[in-house]
PDB file of C-alpha atoms in Angstrom:
ATOM      1  CA  MET W   1     -23.015  -3.677 -22.547  1.00 39.00           C
ATOM      2  CA  ILE W   2     -19.273  -3.071 -22.095  1.00 41.00           C
ATOM      3  CA  THR W   3     -18.174  -0.327 -19.729  1.00 36.00           C
ATOM      4  CA  TYR W   4     -14.796   1.293 -20.397  1.00 36.00           C
ATOM      5  CA  TYR W   5     -12.694   2.187 -17.377  1.00 37.00           C
ATOM      6  CA  ASP W   6      -9.703   4.467 -17.620  1.00 46.00           C
ATOM      7  CA  ASN W   7      -7.168   2.486 -15.578  1.00 46.00           C
ATOM      8  CA  ARG W   8      -4.786   5.404 -15.130  1.00 45.00           C
ATOM      9  CA  GLN W   9      -7.447   7.246 -13.124  1.00 53.00           C
ATOM     10  CA  GLU W  10      -7.771   4.256 -10.774  1.00 74.00           C
ATOM     11  CA  ILE W  11      -4.115   4.595  -9.741  1.00 89.00           C
ATOM     12  CA  PRO W  12      -3.937   6.593  -6.498  1.00 94.00           C
ATOM     13  CA  HIS W  13      -2.441  10.024  -7.126  1.00 97.00           C
ATOM     14  CA  PRO W  14      -2.249  13.444  -5.472  1.00 98.00           C
ATOM     15  CA  ILE W  15      -4.917  15.973  -6.466  1.00 98.00           C
ATOM     16  CA  LEU W  16      -4.206  19.685  -6.636  1.00 98.00           C
ATOM     17  CA  LEU W  17      -6.187  21.395  -3.872  1.00 98.00           C
ATOM     18  CA  GLU W  18      -5.203  24.990  -4.597  1.00 98.00           C
ATOM     19  CA  ALA W  19      -2.903  27.161  -6.676  1.00 98.00           C
ATOM     20  CA  ARG W  20      -2.328  30.662  -5.329  1.00 97.00           C
ATOM     21  CA  GLN W  21      -0.085  33.479  -6.495  1.00 97.00           C
ATOM     22  CA  VAL W  22       2.159  34.481  -3.573  1.00 97.00           C
ATOM     23  CA  ALA W  23       4.573  36.875  -5.349  1.00 97.00           C
ATOM     24  CA  PRO W  24       4.599  38.544  -8.781  1.00 96.00           C
ATOM     25  CA  ASN W  25       6.579  35.587 -10.165  1.00 97.00           C
ATOM     26  CA  GLN W  26       5.614  32.796  -7.732  1.00 98.00           C
ATOM     27  CA  VAL W  27       2.702  30.384  -7.393  1.00 98.00           C
ATOM     28  CA  LEU W  28       2.150  28.143  -4.373  1.00 98.00           C
ATOM     29  CA  ILE W  29       0.517  24.810  -5.205  1.00 98.00           C
ATOM     30  CA  MET W  30      -0.927  22.429  -2.624  1.00 98.00           C
ATOM     31  CA  TYR W  31      -1.770  18.758  -3.095  1.00 98.00           C
ATOM     32  CA  ASP W  32      -4.120  16.651  -0.982  1.00 98.00           C
ATOM     33  CA  GLN W  33      -1.514  13.895  -0.414  1.00 98.00           C
ATOM     34  CA  ARG W  34       2.255  13.622  -0.227  1.00 98.00           C
ATOM     35  CA  ALA W  35       3.725  13.738  -3.725  1.00 98.00           C
ATOM     36  CA  ASP W  36       6.720  11.958  -5.211  1.00 98.00           C
ATOM     37  CA  LEU W  37       9.576  14.495  -5.126  1.00 98.00           C
ATOM     38  CA  ALA W  38      10.951  13.718  -8.595  1.00 98.00           C
ATOM     39  CA  SER W  39       7.624  13.999 -10.430  1.00 98.00           C
ATOM     40  CA  ALA W  40       6.332  16.945  -8.358  1.00 98.00           C
ATOM     41  CA  THR W  41       9.472  19.015  -8.981  1.00 98.00           C
ATOM     42  CA  ASN W  42       9.697  18.296 -12.713  1.00 98.00           C
ATOM     43  CA  ILE W  43       8.552  21.644 -14.154  1.00 98.00           C
ATOM     44  CA  SER W  44       7.704  19.942 -17.458  1.00 98.00           C
ATOM     45  CA  ASN W  45       4.857  18.138 -15.627  1.00 98.00           C
ATOM     46  CA  TYR W  46       2.993  21.461 -15.386  1.00 98.00           C
ATOM     47  CA  TRP W  47       1.026  23.691 -17.702  1.00 98.00           C
ATOM     48  CA  ILE W  48      -0.404  27.102 -16.944  1.00 97.00           C
ATOM     49  CA  ARG W  49      -3.236  28.232 -19.186  1.00 96.00           C
ATOM     50  CA  SER W  50      -4.084  31.909 -19.591  1.00 96.00           C
ATOM     51  CA  ASN W  51      -7.341  33.385 -20.818  1.00 94.00           C
ATOM     52  CA  MET W  52      -5.452  35.090 -23.636  1.00 92.00           C
ATOM     53  CA  GLU W  53      -5.410  33.607 -27.118  1.00 89.00           C
ATOM     54  CA  ARG W  54      -1.639  33.139 -26.878  1.00 90.00           C
ATOM     55  CA  PRO W  55       0.274  32.351 -23.676  1.00 91.00           C
ATOM     56  CA  ALA W  56       1.165  35.463 -21.680  1.00 83.00           C
ATOM     57  CA  GLY W  57       3.273  36.127 -18.587  1.00 88.00           C
ATOM     58  CA  ILE W  58       3.786  32.849 -16.738  1.00 96.00           C
ATOM     59  CA  ALA W  59       1.444  30.872 -19.017  1.00 96.00           C
ATOM     60  CA  SER W  60       2.650  28.134 -21.344  1.00 96.00           C
ATOM     61  CA  VAL W  61      -0.740  27.521 -23.008  1.00 96.00           C
ATOM     62  CA  GLY W  62      -3.328  29.873 -24.484  1.00 93.00           C
ATOM     63  CA  MET W  63      -7.064  29.478 -23.970  1.00 89.00           C
ATOM     64  CA  GLY W  64      -7.745  27.563 -27.174  1.00 87.00           C
ATOM     65  CA  ASP W  65      -4.696  25.277 -27.057  1.00 91.00           C
ATOM     66  CA  ALA W  66      -4.661  21.620 -26.028  1.00 93.00           C
ATOM     67  CA  ILE W  67      -1.975  20.694 -23.517  1.00 94.00           C
ATOM     68  CA  THR W  68       0.831  18.702 -25.128  1.00 95.00           C
ATOM     69  CA  ALA W  69       4.387  17.751 -24.228  1.00 94.00           C
ATOM     70  CA  SER W  70       5.648  20.596 -26.406  1.00 95.00           C
ATOM     71  CA  ASN W  71       3.764  23.351 -24.533  1.00 96.00           C
ATOM     72  CA  SER W  72       4.436  22.384 -20.925  1.00 97.00           C
ATOM     73  CA  ILE W  73       6.395  24.786 -18.743  1.00 97.00           C
ATOM     74  CA  ARG W  74      10.057  24.579 -19.748  1.00 96.00           C
ATOM     75  CA  PRO W  75      13.079  24.879 -17.415  1.00 97.00           C
ATOM     76  CA  GLU W  76      14.030  28.196 -19.042  1.00 96.00           C
ATOM     77  CA  MET W  77      10.617  29.590 -17.961  1.00 96.00           C
ATOM     78  CA  GLY W  78      10.853  28.623 -14.306  1.00 97.00           C
ATOM     79  CA  MET W  79      11.338  25.975 -11.664  1.00 98.00           C
ATOM     80  CA  ILE W  80       9.426  24.228  -8.894  1.00 98.00           C
ATOM     81  CA  ALA W  81      10.691  23.279  -5.438  1.00 98.00           C
ATOM     82  CA  PRO W  82       9.186  22.068  -2.157  1.00 98.00           C
ATOM     83  CA  ALA W  83       7.819  24.923  -0.035  1.00 98.00           C
ATOM     84  CA  ASP W  84       8.353  22.935   3.171  1.00 98.00           C
ATOM     85  CA  ASN W  85       8.887  19.333   4.328  1.00 97.00           C
ATOM     86  CA  THR W  86       5.245  18.219   3.919  1.00 98.00           C
ATOM     87  CA  MET W  87       5.689  17.099   0.272  1.00 98.00           C
ATOM     88  CA  THR W  88       2.231  18.586  -0.332  1.00 98.00           C
ATOM     89  CA  ARG W  89       3.246  22.239  -0.875  1.00 98.00           C
ATOM     90  CA  PHE W  90       5.455  23.431  -3.727  1.00 98.00           C
ATOM     91  CA  ILE W  91       6.525  26.857  -5.012  1.00 98.00           C
ATOM     92  CA  MET W  92       6.738  27.549  -8.728  1.00 98.00           C
ATOM     93  CA  THR W  93       9.131  30.428  -9.462  1.00 98.00           C
ATOM     94  CA  PHE W  94       9.095  31.983 -12.920  1.00 98.00           C
ATOM     95  CA  ARG W  95      11.542  34.151 -14.854  1.00 96.00           C
ATOM     96  CA  ASP W  96       8.618  36.427 -15.824  1.00 95.00           C
ATOM     97  CA  ASN W  97       5.909  37.916 -13.644  1.00 96.00           C
ATOM     98  CA  ALA W  98       2.261  37.027 -13.937  1.00 96.00           C
ATOM     99  CA  MET W  99       0.358  39.649 -15.920  1.00 95.00           C
ATOM    100  CA  SER W 100      -2.106  41.668 -13.875  1.00 95.00           C
ATOM    101  CA  GLY W 101      -5.769  40.940 -14.567  1.00 94.00           C
ATOM    102  CA  ILE W 102      -5.094  37.755 -16.569  1.00 95.00           C
ATOM    103  CA  LEU W 103      -6.830  34.521 -15.552  1.00 96.00           C
ATOM    104  CA  TYR W 104      -4.361  31.668 -15.049  1.00 97.00           C
ATOM    105  CA  VAL W 105      -5.194  27.978 -14.556  1.00 97.00           C
ATOM    106  CA  VAL W 106      -2.559  25.561 -13.200  1.00 98.00           C
ATOM    107  CA  LEU W 107      -2.733  22.102 -14.798  1.00 98.00           C
ATOM    108  CA  PRO W 108      -0.340  19.522 -13.280  1.00 98.00           C
ATOM    109  CA  CYS W 109      -0.016  16.052 -14.827  1.00 97.00           C
ATOM    110  CA  PHE W 110       2.026  12.919 -14.149  1.00 98.00           C
ATOM    111  CA  VAL W 111       2.671  13.695 -10.452  1.00 98.00           C
ATOM    112  CA  SER W 112       2.755  10.428  -8.525  1.00 98.00           C
ATOM    113  CA  LEU W 113       2.182   9.720  -4.852  1.00 98.00           C
ATOM    114  CA  GLU W 114       5.214   9.606  -2.593  1.00 97.00           C
ATOM    115  CA  GLY W 115       6.854   6.188  -2.935  1.00 96.00           C
ATOM    116  CA  MET W 116       5.208   5.524  -6.298  1.00 96.00           C
ATOM    117  CA  THR W 117       5.981   6.321  -9.929  1.00 94.00           C
ATOM    118  CA  GLY W 118       4.250   6.140 -13.277  1.00 94.00           C
ATOM    119  CA  PHE W 119       0.997   8.069 -12.830  1.00 96.00           C
ATOM    120  CA  MET W 120       0.049   9.168 -16.353  1.00 95.00           C
ATOM    121  CA  GLY W 121      -3.006  11.387 -15.853  1.00 95.00           C
ATOM    122  CA  GLY W 122      -4.030  14.845 -14.708  1.00 96.00           C
ATOM    123  CA  ASN W 123      -3.600  15.885 -11.083  1.00 98.00           C
ATOM    124  CA  TRP W 124      -6.566  18.212 -10.858  1.00 97.00           C
ATOM    125  CA  GLY W 125     -10.210  17.460 -10.203  1.00 95.00           C
ATOM    126  CA  PRO W 126     -13.602  19.164 -10.198  1.00 94.00           C
ATOM    127  CA  PHE W 127     -12.980  20.676  -6.755  1.00 95.00           C
ATOM    128  CA  SER W 128      -9.421  21.871  -7.395  1.00 97.00           C
ATOM    129  CA  ARG W 129      -9.029  25.600  -6.864  1.00 98.00           C
ATOM    130  CA  ASN W 130      -6.439  25.881  -9.605  1.00 97.00           C
ATOM    131  CA  ALA W 131      -7.374  29.250 -11.131  1.00 97.00           C
ATOM    132  CA  PHE W 132      -6.261  32.711 -10.054  1.00 97.00           C
ATOM    133  CA  ILE W 133      -6.157  36.252 -11.429  1.00 96.00           C
ATOM    134  CA  GLY W 134      -2.610  37.531 -11.951  1.00 96.00           C
ATOM    135  CA  MET W 135      -1.478  40.422  -9.775  1.00 92.00           C
ATOM    136  CA  THR W 136       1.673  42.490 -10.163  1.00 80.00           C
ATOM    137  CA  SER W 137       1.935  43.017  -6.418  1.00 73.00           C
ATOM    138  CA  VAL W 138       0.901  40.400  -3.889  1.00 64.00           C
ATOM    139  CA  MET W 139       0.444  41.047  -0.190  1.00 59.00           C
ATOM    140  CA  PRO W 140       2.032  38.561   2.240  1.00 57.00           C
ATOM    141  CA  CYS W 141      -0.447  36.019   3.603  1.00 55.00           C
ATOM    142  CA  GLY W 142      -0.718  37.648   7.044  1.00 49.00           C
ATOM    143  CA  GLU W 143      -1.672  41.075   5.647  1.00 47.00           C
ATOM    144  CA  ARG W 144      -4.908  40.203   3.834  1.00 44.00           C
TER     145      ARG W 144
END
């Protein structure tokens, strides 16, 4: 019997721990390991799925769509930058606000570990908390 191994999944890579909306048009994402700056801040390495049939608000992909290069987040939709110097926390800022009551799922791909390049898989796993419900007003972290 031959067992097939997906070699790209054997390459060490950061896994998305959590995606959390922190402002009407901002999402904080946190990885479990330090990420490569160039791949982590390439907005086209991210997709946001909504539970609507067609993408809405900050989403680039609807519920029934497969993720492809043509429906990733585009630079005209938003940008991503480090939130601090840890290289594990990044802020996505969008031109549009998230729509209230809509389920969003953050799907990063191709983000390599710091000092490495070329990871070609998904950066989320079964324990990633990468879904959130859009809110039009978000309370600062200390006020919850």
